[in-house]
Tab-separated table of C-alpha atoms in Angstrom:
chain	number	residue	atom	x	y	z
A	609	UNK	CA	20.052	20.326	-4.008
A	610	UNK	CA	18.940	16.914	-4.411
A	611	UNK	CA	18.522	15.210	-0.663
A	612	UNK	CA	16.816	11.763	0.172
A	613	UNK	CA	17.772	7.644	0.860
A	614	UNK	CA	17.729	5.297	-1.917
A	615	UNK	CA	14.370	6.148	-3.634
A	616	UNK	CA	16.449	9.526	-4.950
A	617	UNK	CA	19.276	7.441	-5.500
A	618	UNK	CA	17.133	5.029	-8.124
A	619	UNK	CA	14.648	8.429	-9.199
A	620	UNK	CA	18.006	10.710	-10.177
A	621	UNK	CA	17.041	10.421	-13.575
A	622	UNK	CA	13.385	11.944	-13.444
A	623	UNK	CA	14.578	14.075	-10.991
A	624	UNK	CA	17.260	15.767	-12.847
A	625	UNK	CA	15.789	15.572	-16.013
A	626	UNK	CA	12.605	17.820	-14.485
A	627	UNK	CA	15.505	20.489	-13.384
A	628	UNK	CA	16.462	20.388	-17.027
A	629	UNK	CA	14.003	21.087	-18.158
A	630	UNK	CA	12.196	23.302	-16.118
A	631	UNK	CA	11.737	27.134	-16.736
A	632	UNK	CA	14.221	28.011	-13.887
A	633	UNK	CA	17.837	27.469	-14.723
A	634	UNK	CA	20.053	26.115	-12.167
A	635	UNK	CA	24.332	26.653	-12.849
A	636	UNK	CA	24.614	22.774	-10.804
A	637	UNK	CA	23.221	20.383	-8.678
A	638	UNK	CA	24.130	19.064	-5.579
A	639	UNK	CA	23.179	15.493	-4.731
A	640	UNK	CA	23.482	13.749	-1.099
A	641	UNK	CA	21.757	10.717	0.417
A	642	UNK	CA	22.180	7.691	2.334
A	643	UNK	CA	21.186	4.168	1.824
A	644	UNK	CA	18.115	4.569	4.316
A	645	UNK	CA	18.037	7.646	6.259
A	646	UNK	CA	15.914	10.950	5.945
A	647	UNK	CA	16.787	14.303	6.966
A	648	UNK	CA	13.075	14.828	7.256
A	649	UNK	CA	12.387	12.374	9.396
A	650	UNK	CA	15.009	14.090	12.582
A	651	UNK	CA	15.409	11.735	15.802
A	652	UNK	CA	13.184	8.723	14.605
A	653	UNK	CA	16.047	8.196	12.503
A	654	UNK	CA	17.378	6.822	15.732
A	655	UNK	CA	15.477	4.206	15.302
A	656	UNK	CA	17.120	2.530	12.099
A	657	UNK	CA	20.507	0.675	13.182
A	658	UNK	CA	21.687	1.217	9.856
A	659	UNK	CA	24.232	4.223	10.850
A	660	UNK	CA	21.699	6.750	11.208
A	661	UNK	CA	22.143	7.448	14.576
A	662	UNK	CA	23.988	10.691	14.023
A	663	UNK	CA	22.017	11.715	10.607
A	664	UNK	CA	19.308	14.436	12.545
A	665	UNK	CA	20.794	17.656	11.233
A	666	UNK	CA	24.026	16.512	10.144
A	667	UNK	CA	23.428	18.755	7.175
A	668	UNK	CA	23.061	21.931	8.411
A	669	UNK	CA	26.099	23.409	8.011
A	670	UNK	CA	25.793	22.266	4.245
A	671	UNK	CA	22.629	23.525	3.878
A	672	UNK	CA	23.573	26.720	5.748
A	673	UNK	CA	27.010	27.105	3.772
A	674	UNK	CA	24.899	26.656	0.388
A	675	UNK	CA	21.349	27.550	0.891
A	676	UNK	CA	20.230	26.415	-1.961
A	677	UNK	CA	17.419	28.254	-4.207
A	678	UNK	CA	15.295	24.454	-4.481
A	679	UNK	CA	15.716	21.231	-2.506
A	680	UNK	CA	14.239	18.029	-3.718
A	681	UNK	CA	13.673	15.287	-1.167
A	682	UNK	CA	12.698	12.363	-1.933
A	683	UNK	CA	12.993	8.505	0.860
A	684	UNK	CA	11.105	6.140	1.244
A	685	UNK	CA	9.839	7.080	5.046
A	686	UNK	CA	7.514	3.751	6.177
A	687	UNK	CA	10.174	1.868	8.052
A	688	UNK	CA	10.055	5.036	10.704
A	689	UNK	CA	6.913	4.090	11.732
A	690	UNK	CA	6.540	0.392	12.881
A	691	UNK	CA	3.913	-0.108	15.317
A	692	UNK	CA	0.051	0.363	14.951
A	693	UNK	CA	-0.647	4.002	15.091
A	694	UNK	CA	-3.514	6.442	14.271
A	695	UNK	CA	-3.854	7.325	10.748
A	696	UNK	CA	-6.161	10.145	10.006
A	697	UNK	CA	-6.722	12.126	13.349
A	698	UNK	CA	-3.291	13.108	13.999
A	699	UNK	CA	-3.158	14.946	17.315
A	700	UNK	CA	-0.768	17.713	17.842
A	701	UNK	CA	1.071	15.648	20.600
A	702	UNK	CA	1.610	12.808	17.996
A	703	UNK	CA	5.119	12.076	18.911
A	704	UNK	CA	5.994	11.199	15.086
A	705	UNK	CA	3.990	13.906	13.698
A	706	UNK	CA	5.907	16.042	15.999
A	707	UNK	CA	9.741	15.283	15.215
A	708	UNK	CA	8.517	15.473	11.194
A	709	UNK	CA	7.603	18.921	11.792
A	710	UNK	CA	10.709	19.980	13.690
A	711	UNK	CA	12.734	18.037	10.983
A	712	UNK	CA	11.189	19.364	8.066
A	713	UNK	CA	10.941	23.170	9.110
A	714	UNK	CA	14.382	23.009	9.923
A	715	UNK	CA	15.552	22.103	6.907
A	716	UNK	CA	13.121	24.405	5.342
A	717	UNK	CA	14.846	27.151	6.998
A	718	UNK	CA	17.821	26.526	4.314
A	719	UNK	CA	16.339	27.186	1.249
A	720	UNK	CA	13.207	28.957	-0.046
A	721	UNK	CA	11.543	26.045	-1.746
A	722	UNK	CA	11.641	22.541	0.017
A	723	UNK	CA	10.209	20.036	-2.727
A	724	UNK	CA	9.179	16.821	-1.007
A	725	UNK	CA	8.078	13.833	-3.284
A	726	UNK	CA	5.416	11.775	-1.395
A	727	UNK	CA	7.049	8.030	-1.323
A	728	UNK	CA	6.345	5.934	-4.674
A	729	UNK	CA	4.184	2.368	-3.536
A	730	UNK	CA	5.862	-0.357	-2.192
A	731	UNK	CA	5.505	-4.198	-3.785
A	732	UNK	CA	5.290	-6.617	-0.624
A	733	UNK	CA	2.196	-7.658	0.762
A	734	UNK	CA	0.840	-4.872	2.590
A	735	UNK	CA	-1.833	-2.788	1.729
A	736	UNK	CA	-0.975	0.276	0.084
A	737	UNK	CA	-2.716	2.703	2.642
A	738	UNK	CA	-1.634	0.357	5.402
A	739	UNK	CA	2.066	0.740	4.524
A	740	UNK	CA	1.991	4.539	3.608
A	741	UNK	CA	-0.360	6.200	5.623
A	742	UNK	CA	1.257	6.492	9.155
A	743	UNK	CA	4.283	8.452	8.116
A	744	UNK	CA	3.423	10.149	4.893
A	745	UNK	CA	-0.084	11.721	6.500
A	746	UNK	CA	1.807	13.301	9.214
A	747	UNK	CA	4.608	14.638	6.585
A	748	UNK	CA	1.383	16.301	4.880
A	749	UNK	CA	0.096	17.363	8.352
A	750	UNK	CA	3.799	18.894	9.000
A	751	UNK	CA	3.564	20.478	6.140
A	752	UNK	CA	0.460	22.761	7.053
A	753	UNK	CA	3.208	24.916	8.845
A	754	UNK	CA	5.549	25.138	6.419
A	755	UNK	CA	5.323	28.071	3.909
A	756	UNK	CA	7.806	27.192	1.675
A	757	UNK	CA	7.038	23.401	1.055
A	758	UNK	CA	5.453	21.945	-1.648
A	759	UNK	CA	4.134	18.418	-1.598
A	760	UNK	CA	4.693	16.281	-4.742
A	761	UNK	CA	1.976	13.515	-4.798
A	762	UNK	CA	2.658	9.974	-6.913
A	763	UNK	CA	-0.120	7.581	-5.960
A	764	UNK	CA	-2.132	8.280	-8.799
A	765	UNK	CA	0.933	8.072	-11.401
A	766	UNK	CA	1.790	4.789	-9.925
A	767	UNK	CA	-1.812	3.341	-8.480
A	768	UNK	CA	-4.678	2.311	-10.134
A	769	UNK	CA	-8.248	2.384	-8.206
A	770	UNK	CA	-7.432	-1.457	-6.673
A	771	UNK	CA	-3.777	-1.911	-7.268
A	772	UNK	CA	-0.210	-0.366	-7.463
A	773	UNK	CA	0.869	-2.742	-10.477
A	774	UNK	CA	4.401	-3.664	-10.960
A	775	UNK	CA	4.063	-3.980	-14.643
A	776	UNK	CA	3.287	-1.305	-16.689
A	777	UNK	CA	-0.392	-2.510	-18.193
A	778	UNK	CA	0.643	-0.894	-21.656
A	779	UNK	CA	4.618	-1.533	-22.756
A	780	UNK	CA	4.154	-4.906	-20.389
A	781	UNK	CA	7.835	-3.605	-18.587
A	782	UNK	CA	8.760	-3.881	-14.968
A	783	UNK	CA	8.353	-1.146	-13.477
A	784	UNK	CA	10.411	-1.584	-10.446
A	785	UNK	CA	14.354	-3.267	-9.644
A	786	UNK	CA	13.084	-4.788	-6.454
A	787	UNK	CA	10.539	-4.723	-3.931
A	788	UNK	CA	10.666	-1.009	-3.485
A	789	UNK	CA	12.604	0.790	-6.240
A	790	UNK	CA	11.536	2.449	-9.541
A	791	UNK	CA	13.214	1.733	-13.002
A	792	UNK	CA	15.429	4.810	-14.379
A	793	UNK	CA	12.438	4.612	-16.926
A	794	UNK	CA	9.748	4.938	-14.797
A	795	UNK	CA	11.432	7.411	-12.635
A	796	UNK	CA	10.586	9.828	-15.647
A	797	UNK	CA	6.808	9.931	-14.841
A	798	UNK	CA	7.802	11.791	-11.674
A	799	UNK	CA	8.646	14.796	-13.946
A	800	UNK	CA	6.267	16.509	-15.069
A	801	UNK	CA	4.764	16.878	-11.124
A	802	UNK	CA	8.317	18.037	-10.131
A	803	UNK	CA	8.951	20.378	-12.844
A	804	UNK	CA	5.418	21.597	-12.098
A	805	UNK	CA	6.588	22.364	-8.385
A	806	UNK	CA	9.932	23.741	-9.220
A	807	UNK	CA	8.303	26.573	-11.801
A	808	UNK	CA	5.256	27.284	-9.755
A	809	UNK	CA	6.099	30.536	-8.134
């Protein structure tokens, strides 16, 4: 099962070409997302007036019904975080770090591989780090108590040491539709990093 907002919707094609073609075989595929929510990200959700407000665990009885053998999440997660917050010494009582970890372990519960691919950069003005950091370090932090997740990292397919271009240096081709979404093309350097997490047993 493929789960996430629109970054899944615009990396489908990496995504299901690395089920393809990795050494597991899968009969289908189920894909569900929405426009800007996360089912890892639980009550913060709340937070985005963009019909979310009912999103935290509205797939459970999916995911319970199906339990999937793999699901793939990928969304962008920044715009859950907006104010100034600690970056690298997360506390336990973090209340962001805390409703990722609920969110996440329960929808690790479902299935007994939850892939989750760390959000590709952003184009606006912000600093990578700056924009990144406060959400996707406590998804990594989350994860610590999860057995069953695996983290699927993409700064260093899509970031040099100074810059996340938006044109590729080599074939000179944009590399994203807007401000925040990869190309179909470039969505295919995700896979080999997913099909790497989907066969690693």
């Amino acid at each position: 099962m493929i789960t996430g907002n629109s970054y899944a919707y615009h990396q489908i094609r990496g995504i299901l070409d690395a089920i393809n073609e990795s050494k597991n075989q899968f009969k289908e595929a189920y894909f569900i997302t929405h426009p800007a929510c996360s089912i890892i990200a639980g009550k913060l959700n709340y937070k985005k007036p963009l019909t979310c407000e009912k999103y935290d665990g509205s797939f459970d009885v999916l995911l319970n019904a199906t339990r999937p053998d793999i699901i793939i999440h990928s969304s962008r997660l920044d715009h859950f975080i907006k104010e100034k917050v600690e970056n690298v010494n997360i506390t336990e009582s973090d209340i962001y770090y805390k409703e990722f970890k609920r969110a996440i372990l329960n929808v690790a519960q479902y299935t007994p591989r939850l892939i989750i691919i760390e959000p590709n950069p952003i184009l606006w003005k912000y600093k990578y780090h700056e924009k990144q950091d406060p959400t996707w370090n406590r998804v990594k932090k989350a994860v610590e108590h999860c057995q069953n997740c695996i983290l699927v990292p993409t700064e260093e397919l899509f970031c040099q040491k100074t810059c996340c271009p938006a044109v590729d240096p080599q074939t000179k081709l944009g590399m994203y539709c807007d401000e925040t979404h990869l190309t179909p093309r470039y969505s295919l350097y995700l896979k080999p990093v997913i099909i790497q997490a989907i066969d690693n047993n």
